[in-house]
Coordinates of C-alpha atoms and ligand atoms in Angstrom, one line a residue:
M526 CA 30.3 -2.0 -30.5
K527 CA 28.4 -4.5 -28.5
F528 CA 26.4 -3.5 -25.4
N529 CA 28.9 -4.7 -22.8
T530 CA 31.6 -2.6 -24.5
R531 CA 29.4 0.4 -24.7
T532 CA 28.8 0.4 -20.9
I533 CA 32.5 1.1 -20.6
H534 CA 33.3 3.2 -23.6
G535 CA 30.0 4.7 -24.8
G536 CA 30.2 8.5 -25.2
Q537 CA 33.7 8.5 -23.7
K538 CA 37.2 9.0 -25.1
P539 CA 40.4 10.0 -23.4
D540 CA 40.1 13.6 -22.3
P541 CA 41.9 15.9 -24.9
A542 CA 43.7 17.9 -22.1
Y543 CA 45.9 15.2 -20.5
G544 CA 44.5 11.9 -21.8
S545 CA 42.7 11.2 -18.6
V546 CA 41.0 7.8 -19.2
M547 CA 38.0 8.6 -17.0
P548 CA 36.0 11.7 -18.1
P549 CA 37.2 14.4 -15.7
I550 CA 34.7 16.0 -13.3
Y551 CA 34.4 19.5 -14.8
Q552 CA 33.4 21.1 -11.6
T553 CA 32.7 24.5 -13.1
S554 CA 29.7 26.7 -13.6
T555 CA 31.1 28.6 -16.6
F556 CA 33.7 28.5 -19.4
A557 CA 36.1 31.3 -20.5
Q558 CA 35.4 32.9 -23.9
S559 CA 37.9 34.7 -26.0
T560 CA 35.3 36.9 -27.6
P561 CA 31.5 36.7 -27.1
G562 CA 30.6 33.3 -28.5
G563 CA 34.2 32.4 -28.8
H564 CA 34.3 29.2 -26.7
K565 CA 35.2 25.5 -27.1
G566 CA 31.7 24.1 -27.2
F567 CA 30.8 24.9 -23.6
E568 CA 29.5 28.2 -22.2
Y569 CA 27.6 27.6 -19.0
S570 CA 27.1 24.3 -17.2
R571 CA 23.2 24.5 -17.1
S572 CA 23.3 24.5 -20.9
A573 CA 26.0 21.8 -21.2
N574 CA 29.0 20.5 -19.2
P575 CA 31.6 18.1 -20.6
T576 CA 31.1 15.5 -17.8
R577 CA 27.4 15.6 -18.3
T578 CA 27.7 15.4 -22.1
A579 CA 29.9 12.3 -21.8
L580 CA 27.2 10.7 -19.6
E581 CA 24.4 11.8 -21.9
N582 CA 26.2 10.3 -24.9
C583 CA 26.8 7.1 -23.0
L584 CA 23.1 6.8 -22.1
A585 CA 22.1 7.5 -25.7
S586 CA 24.5 4.8 -26.8
L587 CA 23.1 2.2 -24.3
E588 CA 19.5 2.8 -25.3
N589 CA 20.4 2.6 -29.1
G590 CA 19.3 6.2 -29.3
S591 CA 20.7 9.3 -30.8
Y592 CA 20.2 11.9 -28.1
G593 CA 20.6 11.6 -24.3
L594 CA 19.6 14.2 -21.6
A595 CA 20.5 13.9 -17.9
F596 CA 18.4 15.5 -15.2
A597 CA 18.6 16.2 -11.5
S598 CA 16.3 13.2 -10.7
G599 CA 14.0 10.7 -12.4
L600 CA 11.0 12.9 -11.6
A601 CA 12.8 15.9 -13.2
A602 CA 13.2 13.8 -16.3
I603 CA 9.5 12.9 -16.3
D604 CA 8.6 16.6 -15.6
A605 CA 10.5 17.6 -18.7
V606 CA 8.4 15.2 -20.9
L607 CA 5.2 16.5 -19.4
K608 CA 6.4 20.1 -20.3
L609 CA 6.0 19.1 -23.9
L610 CA 2.2 19.1 -23.3
E611 CA -0.3 22.0 -23.2
P612 CA -3.5 22.6 -21.1
G613 CA -6.3 20.4 -22.6
D614 CA -3.9 17.6 -23.6
E615 CA -4.6 14.1 -22.3
V616 CA -2.3 11.3 -21.2
V617 CA -3.0 7.6 -21.0
S618 CA -0.8 6.0 -18.3
T619 CA -0.4 2.6 -16.7
S620 CA -2.4 2.3 -13.5
D621 CA 0.4 0.5 -11.7
L622 CA 3.4 2.9 -11.6
Y623 CA 5.8 4.6 -9.2
G624 CA 3.8 6.6 -6.7
G625 CA 6.0 9.7 -7.3
S626 CA 5.1 9.6 -11.0
Y627 CA 1.4 9.4 -10.1
R628 CA 1.8 12.3 -7.7
L629 CA 3.5 14.5 -10.3
F630 CA 0.8 13.6 -12.8
T631 CA -2.2 14.2 -10.5
K632 CA -1.1 16.7 -8.0
I633 CA 0.9 19.0 -10.3
Y634 CA -0.1 18.6 -13.9
E635 CA -3.8 18.1 -13.4
N636 CA -3.7 21.7 -12.0
F637 CA -2.3 22.8 -15.3
G638 CA -5.2 21.3 -17.2
I639 CA -3.7 18.0 -18.3
K640 CA -6.0 15.0 -18.0
F641 CA -4.7 11.6 -17.1
H642 CA -6.3 8.2 -17.6
F643 CA -4.7 5.5 -15.5
I644 CA -5.5 2.1 -17.0
N645 CA -4.5 -1.5 -16.7
M646 CA -2.5 -2.2 -19.9
N647 CA -2.5 -6.0 -19.7
N648 CA -4.9 -5.9 -22.6
V649 CA -3.2 -3.4 -24.8
E650 CA -6.4 -3.0 -27.0
D651 CA -8.1 -1.3 -24.0
I652 CA -5.9 1.7 -24.6
E653 CA -7.7 2.7 -27.7
A654 CA -10.9 3.3 -25.8
Y655 CA -9.1 6.2 -23.9
I656 CA -7.6 7.9 -26.9
T657 CA -9.3 11.1 -28.0
H658 CA -8.0 13.8 -30.4
D659 CA -6.6 15.5 -27.3
T660 CA -4.4 12.5 -26.4
K661 CA -0.7 13.5 -26.8
L662 CA 1.2 11.0 -24.7
I663 CA 1.0 7.3 -23.6
W664 CA 3.1 6.7 -20.5
V665 CA 4.2 3.1 -19.9
E666 CA 6.2 1.7 -17.0
T667 CA 7.3 -1.9 -17.6
P668 CA 8.0 -3.9 -15.5
T669 CA 5.7 -1.9 -13.3
N670 CA 6.6 -0.7 -9.9
P671 CA 5.8 -2.6 -7.6
M672 CA 3.5 -5.2 -9.2
M673 CA 5.9 -6.4 -11.9
N674 CA 3.3 -6.3 -14.6
I675 CA 4.7 -6.4 -18.1
I676 CA 3.3 -4.3 -20.9
D677 CA 3.8 -5.2 -24.6
I678 CA 5.8 -2.2 -25.8
V679 CA 5.6 -3.2 -29.5
A680 CA 1.8 -3.5 -29.3
V681 CA 1.5 -0.1 -27.5
A682 CA 3.8 1.5 -30.0
K683 CA 1.6 0.3 -32.9
I684 CA -1.4 2.0 -31.2
A685 CA 0.6 5.2 -30.5
K686 CA 1.7 5.4 -34.2
K687 CA -1.8 4.8 -35.5
H688 CA -3.1 7.7 -33.5
E689 CA 0.0 9.9 -33.8
V690 CA 0.5 9.9 -30.0
M691 CA 3.9 10.0 -28.4
L692 CA 5.0 6.9 -26.4
A693 CA 7.3 7.2 -23.5
V694 CA 8.6 4.2 -21.6
D695 CA 10.0 4.3 -18.0
N696 CA 12.8 1.8 -18.4
T697 CA 14.0 2.1 -14.8
F698 CA 13.3 -1.5 -13.7
A699 CA 14.6 -3.2 -16.8
T700 CA 17.6 -1.0 -17.7
P701 CA 18.9 -1.0 -21.3
Y702 CA 20.8 -4.2 -20.5
L703 CA 17.4 -6.1 -20.4
Q704 CA 15.2 -4.0 -22.6
Q705 CA 15.6 -1.2 -25.2
P706 CA 12.3 0.5 -25.8
L707 CA 13.3 2.7 -28.7
D708 CA 14.1 -0.4 -30.7
L709 CA 10.5 -1.6 -29.8
G710 CA 8.9 1.6 -31.2
A711 CA 8.9 4.0 -28.2
D712 CA 9.6 7.7 -28.9
I713 CA 11.1 8.5 -25.5
V714 CA 12.8 6.2 -22.9
M715 CA 13.1 7.5 -19.4
H716 CA 15.2 6.4 -16.5
S717 CA 15.6 7.0 -12.8
V718 CA 19.4 6.8 -13.1
T719 CA 19.3 6.7 -9.3
K720 CA 18.6 3.0 -9.5
Y721 CA 20.3 0.3 -11.6
L722 CA 22.2 2.7 -13.9
G723 CA 24.0 4.5 -11.0
G724 CA 23.9 1.1 -9.3
H725 CA 25.5 2.1 -5.9
S726 CA 22.8 4.1 -4.1
D727 CA 25.0 7.2 -4.1
L728 CA 23.2 9.6 -6.4
I729 CA 19.8 11.0 -7.5
M730 CA 19.5 11.4 -11.2
G731 CA 17.2 11.0 -14.2
A732 CA 17.6 10.7 -18.0
L733 CA 15.7 10.7 -21.3
V734 CA 16.9 9.2 -24.5
V735 CA 15.3 9.8 -27.9
N736 CA 16.0 9.3 -31.6
D737 CA 14.1 12.1 -33.2
K738 CA 16.1 15.4 -33.7
D739 CA 13.1 17.7 -33.4
L740 CA 12.0 16.0 -30.1
A741 CA 15.5 16.1 -28.8
D742 CA 15.7 19.8 -29.6
R743 CA 12.4 20.5 -27.8
L744 CA 13.5 18.5 -24.7
Y745 CA 16.9 20.2 -24.7
F746 CA 15.2 23.5 -24.8
I747 CA 13.1 22.5 -21.7
Q748 CA 16.2 21.1 -19.9
N749 CA 18.1 24.3 -20.4
A750 CA 15.1 26.6 -19.8
I751 CA 14.0 24.9 -16.6
G752 CA 17.5 24.0 -15.4
A753 CA 16.8 20.7 -13.5
V754 CA 20.2 19.3 -14.6
C755 CA 22.5 17.0 -12.7
G756 CA 25.9 18.2 -11.4
P757 CA 29.2 17.1 -12.9
Q758 CA 30.2 15.0 -9.8
D759 CA 27.0 13.0 -10.1
A760 CA 27.5 12.6 -13.8
F761 CA 30.9 11.1 -13.1
L762 CA 29.5 8.7 -10.5
A763 CA 26.8 7.6 -13.0
L764 CA 29.4 7.0 -15.7
R765 CA 31.5 5.0 -13.2
G766 CA 28.5 3.0 -12.1
I767 CA 27.4 2.2 -15.7
K768 CA 30.7 0.6 -16.5
T769 CA 29.6 -2.5 -14.5
L770 CA 25.9 -2.4 -15.5
H771 CA 26.1 -5.6 -17.6
L772 CA 27.9 -7.5 -14.8
R773 CA 25.6 -6.3 -12.1
M774 CA 22.5 -7.0 -14.1
Q775 CA 23.5 -10.6 -14.7
R776 CA 23.9 -11.1 -10.9
H777 CA 20.7 -9.2 -10.1
C778 CA 18.8 -11.5 -12.5
E779 CA 20.3 -14.7 -11.0
N780 CA 19.7 -13.6 -7.4
G781 CA 16.2 -12.3 -8.3
K782 CA 15.3 -15.7 -9.7
A783 CA 16.6 -17.5 -6.7
V784 CA 14.7 -15.2 -4.3
A785 CA 11.5 -15.4 -6.3
E786 CA 11.6 -19.2 -6.4
Y787 CA 12.3 -19.5 -2.7
L788 CA 9.4 -17.2 -1.8
R789 CA 7.0 -19.0 -4.1
N790 CA 7.7 -22.3 -2.4
H791 CA 7.3 -20.8 1.1
P792 CA 4.1 -21.9 2.9
K793 CA 3.7 -18.5 4.6
I794 CA 3.8 -16.5 1.3
E795 CA 0.7 -16.0 -0.8
N796 CA 1.6 -14.4 -4.2
V797 CA 5.0 -13.7 -5.7
N798 CA 5.2 -11.2 -8.5
W799 CA 8.2 -11.9 -10.8
P800 CA 7.9 -12.0 -14.6
G801 CA 10.2 -15.0 -14.9
F802 CA 7.5 -17.4 -13.7
K803 CA 6.0 -19.3 -16.6
D804 CA 2.5 -18.6 -15.2
H805 CA 3.1 -14.8 -14.8
A806 CA 0.3 -13.2 -16.8
N807 CA 2.7 -11.7 -19.4
H808 CA 5.6 -14.1 -19.2
E809 CA 5.6 -14.6 -22.9
I810 CA 5.8 -10.8 -23.6
A811 CA 8.6 -10.5 -21.0
K812 CA 10.5 -13.2 -22.8
K813 CA 10.0 -11.5 -26.1
Q814 CA 11.0 -8.0 -25.1
M815 CA 13.5 -8.5 -22.2
K816 CA 16.8 -10.3 -22.1
G817 CA 16.2 -11.5 -18.5
F818 CA 13.7 -10.9 -15.7
G819 CA 15.6 -8.5 -13.4
G820 CA 16.1 -8.3 -9.7
M821 CA 12.8 -6.9 -8.6
V822 CA 10.4 -9.1 -6.8
S823 CA 7.2 -8.3 -4.8
F824 CA 5.1 -10.6 -2.7
T825 CA 2.2 -10.8 -0.2
T826 CA 1.9 -12.8 3.0
K827 CA -0.5 -15.7 3.4
G828 CA -4.0 -14.4 4.0
N829 CA -2.9 -10.8 3.2
N830 CA -1.6 -10.5 6.8
Y831 CA -0.3 -7.0 7.4
D832 CA 1.2 -7.7 10.8
E833 CA 3.1 -10.6 9.4
A834 CA 4.4 -8.5 6.6
I835 CA 5.7 -5.8 9.0
K836 CA 7.3 -8.5 11.1
I837 CA 9.2 -9.9 8.1
I838 CA 10.4 -6.5 7.1
E839 CA 11.6 -5.7 10.6
N840 CA 13.3 -9.1 10.9
L841 CA 15.4 -8.8 7.8
K842 CA 19.1 -8.3 8.4
V843 CA 20.9 -8.5 5.0
F844 CA 18.0 -6.7 3.2
T845 CA 17.8 -3.1 4.4
L846 CA 14.4 -1.5 4.9
A847 CA 14.7 1.6 2.6
E848 CA 13.1 3.4 -0.3
S849 CA 14.7 3.0 -3.7
L850 CA 16.1 0.0 -5.6
G851 CA 18.7 -1.0 -8.1
G852 CA 21.8 -0.7 -5.9
V853 CA 24.3 -3.5 -5.3
E854 CA 22.8 -4.0 -1.8
S855 CA 19.5 -5.7 -1.3
L856 CA 16.6 -3.5 -0.1
A857 CA 13.2 -4.2 1.2
G858 CA 10.2 -1.8 1.0
H859 CA 6.6 -1.6 2.0
P860 CA 5.0 0.1 -1.0
A861 CA 1.7 0.9 0.6
S862 CA 3.3 3.2 3.3
M863 CA 6.5 4.2 1.5
T864 CA 6.9 4.5 -2.3
H865 CA 3.2 4.4 -3.2
A866 CA 1.7 6.2 -0.2
S867 CA 0.7 9.1 -2.4
I868 CA -1.8 6.9 -4.3
P869 CA -5.3 6.8 -2.7
K870 CA -5.8 3.5 -0.9
E871 CA -8.7 2.3 -3.1
E872 CA -6.8 3.0 -6.3
R873 CA -3.7 1.5 -4.9
E874 CA -5.4 -1.7 -3.8
Q875 CA -7.1 -2.0 -7.2
A876 CA -3.7 -2.2 -8.7
G877 CA -2.7 -4.9 -6.2
V878 CA -0.7 -2.7 -3.8
V879 CA -2.3 -4.1 -0.7
D880 CA -1.0 -3.5 2.8
S881 CA 0.7 -6.9 3.0
L882 CA 2.8 -6.3 -0.1
I883 CA 6.6 -6.3 0.3
R884 CA 8.9 -5.2 -2.5
L885 CA 12.4 -6.5 -2.7
S886 CA 15.3 -5.0 -4.7
V887 CA 17.5 -8.1 -4.8
G888 CA 21.1 -7.0 -4.7
I889 CA 24.3 -8.8 -5.8
E890 CA 25.4 -10.3 -2.5
D891 CA 25.9 -14.0 -2.1
E892 CA 22.6 -15.8 -3.0
A893 CA 22.8 -18.1 0.1
D894 CA 23.0 -15.1 2.4
L895 CA 19.9 -13.6 0.8
I896 CA 17.9 -16.8 1.0
N897 CA 19.0 -17.4 4.6
D898 CA 18.0 -13.9 5.6
L899 CA 14.5 -14.4 4.1
K900 CA 14.3 -17.8 5.8
Q901 CA 15.0 -16.4 9.3
A902 CA 12.8 -13.3 8.7
I903 CA 9.7 -15.2 7.5
G904 CA 10.3 -18.0 10.1
Ligands
P1T1600 O1 13.6 9.0 -7.4 P1 13.9 9.6 -8.8 O2 15.3 9.5 -9.3 O3 13.3 11.0 -9.0 O4 13.0 8.6 -9.8 C1 11.6 8.5 -9.8 C2 11.2 7.2 -10.3 C3 10.7 7.1 -11.6 N1 10.4 5.9 -12.1 C4 10.4 4.7 -11.4 C5 10.0 3.4 -12.0 C6 10.9 4.8 -10.1 O5 11.0 3.6 -9.4 C7 11.3 6.0 -9.5 C8 11.8 6.1 -8.1 N2 11.4 5.0 -7.3 C9 11.7 4.9 -6.0 C10 12.3 5.8 -5.3 C11 11.2 3.6 -5.4 O6 11.7 3.2 -4.3 O7 10.4 2.9 -6.0

């Protein structure tokens, strides 16, 4: 089946009980057994729940993977990957990434003896300088949050294979509609389902998809042993959201382009970060590994003027000032004080997350309303 069909049917068939077309919300913690071990495939909802299983199979199908696992949040999914590691292990990660991922790495896992190297992966060869015999994981976010850098997944995968290091890709910004990291050589693809997959800003959820059976078994063990799973109601909402992923992403890409181009031509705007621009540092790689450039755009005000940035954010009317992204509605954020506040200022600014940076999650409203809103807000 083609991708657009799998968003609707992946992992789902009419429910055997009554033929319900949508997977029912199996709102139950446990399942009756006729004799110990005598059950119909489900025992206890932390271990597995039919609504969650339908979602996990759907996610695996969308990422061209074999095994999907759904978690209580994106960070819970990342946490499960890190639990594959042991004290003394090392991780090489992108330096420009979601602040919460950085916080989990440095404030939780460094205490457990894991060492992280945060590096600029624009030149993929630079990664090799940080790989030691203790390196177990390369963590890549692409496009990066919030600078929209693009990392060459095929090139990183080659390095990972050469050194027998696992490669995980946070595919939250791109979604499997635009980019399928497992096909490009990644071992694990991770999502904050909260964002484009859910698509309606009505749930918090994370996911992992892998191809390797042994890796899937280890992650399943962690998922069940730790218990940071999503509930059946949220699994249902995610399944419903995913059914329009392909349509929404088309419009996100169109509106993202229109907004990026508008901002770029505005005299009061300095830099606009969007991988669709021909002069974006890694535009060619984006073109190679993505089907489109997405709906995320970030920009700075002329002269890096912080007050001007705050004024714009406060003036916006159609864009809502809020954390998160990927919903049908347009959101604006101030990474330095919101999503990336947990990264020390100096490190943050080195990655480009300066105080005048504004991040937009361009929604699927009418393009003219979005442009007019920016026009009146920037003045
Ligand atoms: O919020 P949660 O579902 O736990 O997902 C964490 C996460 C992981 N990876 C990326 C790339 C993300 O953007 C996020 C969450 N990001 C935001 C809340 C944000 O506004 O950027």
